[in-house]
Tab-separated table of C-alpha atoms in Angstrom:
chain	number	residue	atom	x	y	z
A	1	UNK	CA	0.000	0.000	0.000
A	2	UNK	CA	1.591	3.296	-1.363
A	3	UNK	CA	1.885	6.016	1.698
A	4	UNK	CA	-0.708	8.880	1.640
A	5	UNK	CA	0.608	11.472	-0.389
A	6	UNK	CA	1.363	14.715	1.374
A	7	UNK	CA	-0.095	17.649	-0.365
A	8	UNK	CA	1.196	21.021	0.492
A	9	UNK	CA	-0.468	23.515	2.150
A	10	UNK	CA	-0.100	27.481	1.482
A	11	UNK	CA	-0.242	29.365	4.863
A	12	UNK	CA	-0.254	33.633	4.373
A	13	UNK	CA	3.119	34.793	6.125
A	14	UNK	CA	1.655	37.194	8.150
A	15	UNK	CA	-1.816	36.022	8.175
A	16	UNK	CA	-3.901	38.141	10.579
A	17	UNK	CA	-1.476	40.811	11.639
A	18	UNK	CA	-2.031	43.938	9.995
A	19	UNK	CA	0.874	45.581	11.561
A	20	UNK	CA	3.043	42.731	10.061
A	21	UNK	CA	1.084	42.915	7.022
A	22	UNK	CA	2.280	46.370	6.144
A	23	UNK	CA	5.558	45.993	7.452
A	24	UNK	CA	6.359	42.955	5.072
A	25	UNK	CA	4.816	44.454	1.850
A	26	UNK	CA	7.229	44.720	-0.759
A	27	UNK	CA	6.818	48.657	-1.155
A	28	UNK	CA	7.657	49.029	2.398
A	29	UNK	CA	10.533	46.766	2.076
A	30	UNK	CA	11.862	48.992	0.274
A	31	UNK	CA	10.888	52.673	1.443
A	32	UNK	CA	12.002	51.584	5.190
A	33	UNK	CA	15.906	51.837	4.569
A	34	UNK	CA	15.362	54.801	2.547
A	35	UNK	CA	13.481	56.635	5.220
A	36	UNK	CA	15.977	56.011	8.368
A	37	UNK	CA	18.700	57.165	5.961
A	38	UNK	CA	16.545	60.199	4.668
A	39	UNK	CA	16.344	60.654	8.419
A	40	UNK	CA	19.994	60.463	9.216
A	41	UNK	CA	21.420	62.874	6.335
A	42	UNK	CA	19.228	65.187	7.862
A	43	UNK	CA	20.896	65.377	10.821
A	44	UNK	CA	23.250	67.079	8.820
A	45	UNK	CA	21.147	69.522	7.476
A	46	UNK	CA	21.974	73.400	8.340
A	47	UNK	CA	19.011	74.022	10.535
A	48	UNK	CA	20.018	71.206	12.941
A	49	UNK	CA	23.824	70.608	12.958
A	50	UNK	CA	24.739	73.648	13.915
A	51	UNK	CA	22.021	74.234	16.651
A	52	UNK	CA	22.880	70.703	18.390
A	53	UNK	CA	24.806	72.257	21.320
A	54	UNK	CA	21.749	74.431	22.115
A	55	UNK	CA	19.259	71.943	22.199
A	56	UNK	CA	20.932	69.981	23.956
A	57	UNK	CA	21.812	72.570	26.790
A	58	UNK	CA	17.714	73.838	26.259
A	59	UNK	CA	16.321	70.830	26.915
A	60	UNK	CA	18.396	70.484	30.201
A	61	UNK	CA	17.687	73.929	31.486
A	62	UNK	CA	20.985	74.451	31.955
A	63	UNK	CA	21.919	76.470	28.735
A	64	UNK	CA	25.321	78.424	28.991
A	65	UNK	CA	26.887	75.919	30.590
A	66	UNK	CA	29.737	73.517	29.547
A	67	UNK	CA	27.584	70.626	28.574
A	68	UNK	CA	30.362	67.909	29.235
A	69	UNK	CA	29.466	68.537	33.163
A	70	UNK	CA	26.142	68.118	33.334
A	71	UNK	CA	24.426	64.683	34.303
A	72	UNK	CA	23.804	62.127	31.419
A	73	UNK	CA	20.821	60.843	32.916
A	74	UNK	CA	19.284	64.097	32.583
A	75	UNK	CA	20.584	64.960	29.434
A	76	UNK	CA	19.378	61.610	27.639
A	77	UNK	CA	15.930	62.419	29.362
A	78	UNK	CA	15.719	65.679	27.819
A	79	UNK	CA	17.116	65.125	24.376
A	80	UNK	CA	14.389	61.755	24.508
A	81	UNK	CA	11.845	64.101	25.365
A	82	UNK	CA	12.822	66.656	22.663
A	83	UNK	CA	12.935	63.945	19.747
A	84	UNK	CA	9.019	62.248	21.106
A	85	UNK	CA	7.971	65.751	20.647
A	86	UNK	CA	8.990	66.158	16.666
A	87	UNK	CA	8.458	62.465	15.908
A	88	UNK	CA	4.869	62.571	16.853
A	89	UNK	CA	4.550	66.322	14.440
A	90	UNK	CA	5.889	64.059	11.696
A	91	UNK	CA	4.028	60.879	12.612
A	92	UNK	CA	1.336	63.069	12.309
A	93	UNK	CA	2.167	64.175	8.916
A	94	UNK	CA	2.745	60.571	7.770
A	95	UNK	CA	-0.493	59.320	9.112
A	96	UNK	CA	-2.246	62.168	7.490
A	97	UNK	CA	-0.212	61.344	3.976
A	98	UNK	CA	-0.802	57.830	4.034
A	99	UNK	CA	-4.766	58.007	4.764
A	100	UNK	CA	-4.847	60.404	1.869
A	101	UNK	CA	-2.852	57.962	-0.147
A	102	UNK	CA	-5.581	55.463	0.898
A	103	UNK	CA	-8.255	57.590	-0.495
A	104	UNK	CA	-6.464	58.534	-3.591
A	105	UNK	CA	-5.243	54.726	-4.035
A	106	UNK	CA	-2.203	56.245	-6.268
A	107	UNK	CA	-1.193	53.112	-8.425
A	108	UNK	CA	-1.545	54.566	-11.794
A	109	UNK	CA	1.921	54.579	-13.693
A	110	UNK	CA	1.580	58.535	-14.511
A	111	UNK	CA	1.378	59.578	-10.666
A	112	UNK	CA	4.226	57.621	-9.552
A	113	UNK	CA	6.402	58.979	-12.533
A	114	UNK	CA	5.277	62.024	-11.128
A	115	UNK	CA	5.910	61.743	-7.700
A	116	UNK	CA	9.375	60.193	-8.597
A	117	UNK	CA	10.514	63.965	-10.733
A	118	UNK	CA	9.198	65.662	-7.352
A	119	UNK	CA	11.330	63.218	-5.315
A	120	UNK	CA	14.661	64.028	-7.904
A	121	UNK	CA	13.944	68.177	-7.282
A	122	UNK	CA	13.442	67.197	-3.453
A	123	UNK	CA	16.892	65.448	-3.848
A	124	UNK	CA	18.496	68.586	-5.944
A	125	UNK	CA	17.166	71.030	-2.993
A	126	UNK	CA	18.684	69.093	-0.825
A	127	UNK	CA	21.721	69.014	-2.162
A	128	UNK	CA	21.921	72.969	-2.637
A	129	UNK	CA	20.613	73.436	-5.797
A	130	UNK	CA	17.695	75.460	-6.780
A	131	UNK	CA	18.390	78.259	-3.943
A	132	UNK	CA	14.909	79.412	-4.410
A	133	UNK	CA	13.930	76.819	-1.951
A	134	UNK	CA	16.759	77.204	0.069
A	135	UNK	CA	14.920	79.936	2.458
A	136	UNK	CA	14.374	78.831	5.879
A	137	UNK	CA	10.564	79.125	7.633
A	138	UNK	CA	10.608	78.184	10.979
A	139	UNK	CA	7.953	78.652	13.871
A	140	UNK	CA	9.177	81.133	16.473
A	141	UNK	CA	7.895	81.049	19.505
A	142	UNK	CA	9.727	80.835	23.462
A	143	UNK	CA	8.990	77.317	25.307
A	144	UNK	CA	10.576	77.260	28.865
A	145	UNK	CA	13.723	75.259	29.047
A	146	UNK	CA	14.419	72.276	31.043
A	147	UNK	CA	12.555	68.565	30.944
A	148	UNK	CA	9.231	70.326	30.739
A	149	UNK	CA	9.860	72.438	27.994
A	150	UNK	CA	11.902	69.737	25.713
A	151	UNK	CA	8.855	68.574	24.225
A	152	UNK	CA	7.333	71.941	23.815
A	153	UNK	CA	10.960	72.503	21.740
A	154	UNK	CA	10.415	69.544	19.919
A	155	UNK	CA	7.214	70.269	18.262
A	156	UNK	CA	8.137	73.559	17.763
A	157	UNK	CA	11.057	72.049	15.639
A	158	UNK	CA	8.491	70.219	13.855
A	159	UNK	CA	6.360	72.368	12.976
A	160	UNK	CA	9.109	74.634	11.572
A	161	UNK	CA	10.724	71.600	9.615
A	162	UNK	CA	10.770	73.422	5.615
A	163	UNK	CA	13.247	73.693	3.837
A	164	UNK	CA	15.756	72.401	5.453
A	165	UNK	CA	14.893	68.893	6.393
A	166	UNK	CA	11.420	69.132	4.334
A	167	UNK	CA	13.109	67.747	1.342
A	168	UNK	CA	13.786	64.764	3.356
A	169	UNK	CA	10.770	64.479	4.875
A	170	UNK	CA	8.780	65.315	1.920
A	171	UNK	CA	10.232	62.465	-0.473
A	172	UNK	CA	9.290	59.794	2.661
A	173	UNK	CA	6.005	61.127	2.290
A	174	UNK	CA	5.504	60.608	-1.055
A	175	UNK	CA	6.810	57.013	-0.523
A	176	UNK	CA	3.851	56.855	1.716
A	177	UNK	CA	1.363	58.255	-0.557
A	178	UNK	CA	2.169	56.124	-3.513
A	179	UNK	CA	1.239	52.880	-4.457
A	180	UNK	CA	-2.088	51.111	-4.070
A	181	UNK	CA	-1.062	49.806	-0.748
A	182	UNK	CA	-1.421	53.575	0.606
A	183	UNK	CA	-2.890	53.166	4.487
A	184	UNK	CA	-2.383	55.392	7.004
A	185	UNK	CA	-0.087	52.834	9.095
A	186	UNK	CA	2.048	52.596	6.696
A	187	UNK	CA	2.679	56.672	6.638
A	188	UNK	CA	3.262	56.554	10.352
A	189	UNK	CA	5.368	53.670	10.190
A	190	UNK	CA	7.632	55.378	7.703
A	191	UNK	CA	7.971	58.840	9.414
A	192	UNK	CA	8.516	56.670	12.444
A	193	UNK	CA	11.387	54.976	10.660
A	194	UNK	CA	12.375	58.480	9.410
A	195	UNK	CA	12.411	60.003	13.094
A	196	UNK	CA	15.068	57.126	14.417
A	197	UNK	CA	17.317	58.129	11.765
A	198	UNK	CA	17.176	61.922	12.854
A	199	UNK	CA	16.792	61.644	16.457
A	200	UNK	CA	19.047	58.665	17.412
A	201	UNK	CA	22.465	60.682	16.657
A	202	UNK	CA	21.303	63.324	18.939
A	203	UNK	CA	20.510	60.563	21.604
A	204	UNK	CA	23.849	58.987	21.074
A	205	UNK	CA	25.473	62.427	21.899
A	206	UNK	CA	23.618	62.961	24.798
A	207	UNK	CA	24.912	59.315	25.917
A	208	UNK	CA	27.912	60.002	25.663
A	209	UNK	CA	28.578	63.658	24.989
A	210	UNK	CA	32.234	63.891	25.003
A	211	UNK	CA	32.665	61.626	22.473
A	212	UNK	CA	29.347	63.269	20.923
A	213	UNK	CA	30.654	66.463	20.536
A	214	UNK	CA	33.991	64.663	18.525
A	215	UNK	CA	31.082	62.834	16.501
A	216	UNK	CA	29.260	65.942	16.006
A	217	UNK	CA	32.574	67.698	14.734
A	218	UNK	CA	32.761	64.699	12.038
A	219	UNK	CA	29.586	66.182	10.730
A	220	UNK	CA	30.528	69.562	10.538
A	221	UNK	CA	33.449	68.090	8.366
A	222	UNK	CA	31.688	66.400	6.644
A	223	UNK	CA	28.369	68.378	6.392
A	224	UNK	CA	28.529	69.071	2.511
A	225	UNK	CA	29.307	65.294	1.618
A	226	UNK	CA	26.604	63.901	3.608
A	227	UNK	CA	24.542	66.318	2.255
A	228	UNK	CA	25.075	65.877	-1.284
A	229	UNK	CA	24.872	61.680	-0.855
A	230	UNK	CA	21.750	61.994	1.157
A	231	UNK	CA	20.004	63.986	-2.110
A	232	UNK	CA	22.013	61.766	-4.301
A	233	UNK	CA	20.228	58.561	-2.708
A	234	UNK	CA	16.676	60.897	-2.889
A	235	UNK	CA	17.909	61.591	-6.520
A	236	UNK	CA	18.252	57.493	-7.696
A	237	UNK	CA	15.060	56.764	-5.671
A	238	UNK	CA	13.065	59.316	-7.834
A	239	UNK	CA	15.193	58.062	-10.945
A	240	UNK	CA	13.872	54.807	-10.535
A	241	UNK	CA	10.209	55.757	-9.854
A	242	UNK	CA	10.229	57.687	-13.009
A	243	UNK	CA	11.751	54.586	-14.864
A	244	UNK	CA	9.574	52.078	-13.372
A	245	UNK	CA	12.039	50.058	-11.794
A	246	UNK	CA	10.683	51.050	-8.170
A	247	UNK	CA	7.559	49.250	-8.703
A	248	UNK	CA	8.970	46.206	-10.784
A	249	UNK	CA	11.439	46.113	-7.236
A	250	UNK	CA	8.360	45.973	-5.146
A	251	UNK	CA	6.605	43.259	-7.263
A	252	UNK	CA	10.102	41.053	-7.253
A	253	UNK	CA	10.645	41.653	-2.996
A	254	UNK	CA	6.245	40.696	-2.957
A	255	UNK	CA	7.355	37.979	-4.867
A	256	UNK	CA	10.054	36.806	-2.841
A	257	UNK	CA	8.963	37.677	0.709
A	258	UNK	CA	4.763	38.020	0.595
A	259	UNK	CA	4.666	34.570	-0.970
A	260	UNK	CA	3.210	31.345	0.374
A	261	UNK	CA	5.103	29.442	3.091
A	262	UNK	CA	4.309	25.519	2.308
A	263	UNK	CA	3.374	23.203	5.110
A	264	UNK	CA	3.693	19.384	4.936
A	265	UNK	CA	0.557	18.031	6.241
């Protein structure tokens, strides 16, 4: 008597999780490491680099003073405080991007060709170019320094985000908008990947601020290179959006990843 024959069995790999779900899908895949990088380069941006010091003697209350001799603890709890404050402005903006992209359900060929041009000018400002949009707009207003008013700084910072990092932040957006797999988690999930990339070099300072401040003078060096690569990536991203190459990646990781798993039994 010939054995039963086993007959494979296709099980979704992240059936039932919708957090999973949208983490997994093949345009995320692909947006995520763009985003914490967009976020990182824009720690080198003019509007924050320079003004690192002073937030992070703000946020302590203790402005003025040599920063090397205040407390870590309270440092770290300050800085952490300042960066929940413009992550959840952002978050915000990616929830509100990717709930639009829901209702728009922006899969058509044309709009992503689009979106990928505004992406490669996004890049260009970034690097330098077009000066037009160089101008900085900022929100001014006085929030009390110290632990209490680090979050108040924060959103201020967010709210005030164009020009400098809003090509940045702008071309993650778009990534959020686009593609017919639009939701709003998936906005906030991207601007939350975005926000680790800018925020964790200022929390790594604040850990460790001696050898932050020699970090943060690597920047400075290097300001104008990091610059230039991080619109450089935003350039090739939008280059391959307008070629179509973006979405034939996302069907080819969907492919790969979003598949079946097969089950003996």
């Amino acid at each position: 008597m010939n054995p039963p024959t086993i007959l494979p069995v296709s099980v979704p790999l992240a059936a039932g999780n919708g957090f999973a779900d949208a983490v997994l899908n093949g345009s995320m895949l692909l947006a995520l490491p763009v985003a914490l990088l967009a976020g990182l380069v824009s720690f080198a941006s003019p509007c924050v680099l320079p003004l690192v010091p002073g937030y992070l003697g703000y946020v302590t209350g203790l402005t003025g003073v040599d920063l090397e001799k205040q407390k870590r603890g309270r440092m770290v709890a300050g800085i952490g405080l300042f960066v929940l404050g413009f992550s959840a402005v952002f978050m915000a903006y990616g929830t509100l991007f990717g709930q639009l992209g829901a209702f728009l359900r922006v899969s058509q060929g044309w709009l992503i060709q689009v979106f990928g041009v505004v992406v490669i000018l996004l890049g260009i400002v970034f690097m330098g170019g077009l000066s037009w949009f160089q101008r900085e707009s900022r929100v001014h207003a006085r929030v009390p320094a110290g632990l209490v008013g680090a979050p108040l700084l924060g959103v201020t910072f967010g709210l005030g985000w164009a020009p400098c990092i809003g090509p940045t932040l702008g071309a993650v957006q778009l990534l959020a908008i686009s593609g017919d797999d639009a939701t709003a988690l998936k906005g906030a999930v991207l601007t939350f990947v975005y926000c680790v990339g800018l925020g964790l070099p200022f929390v790594l300072i604040a850990l460790g601020v001696r050898r932050g401040m020699g970090a943060l003078a690597f920047f400075r060096k290097h300001r104008l290179l990091l610059q230039r690569a991080g619109g450089g990536m935003l350039v090739l991203v939008g280059v391959l959006m307008v070629s179509g190459v973006w979405n034939l990646l996302i069907t080819q990781l969907q492919d790969l990843l979003i598949g079946n798993v097969v089950l003996p039994i």
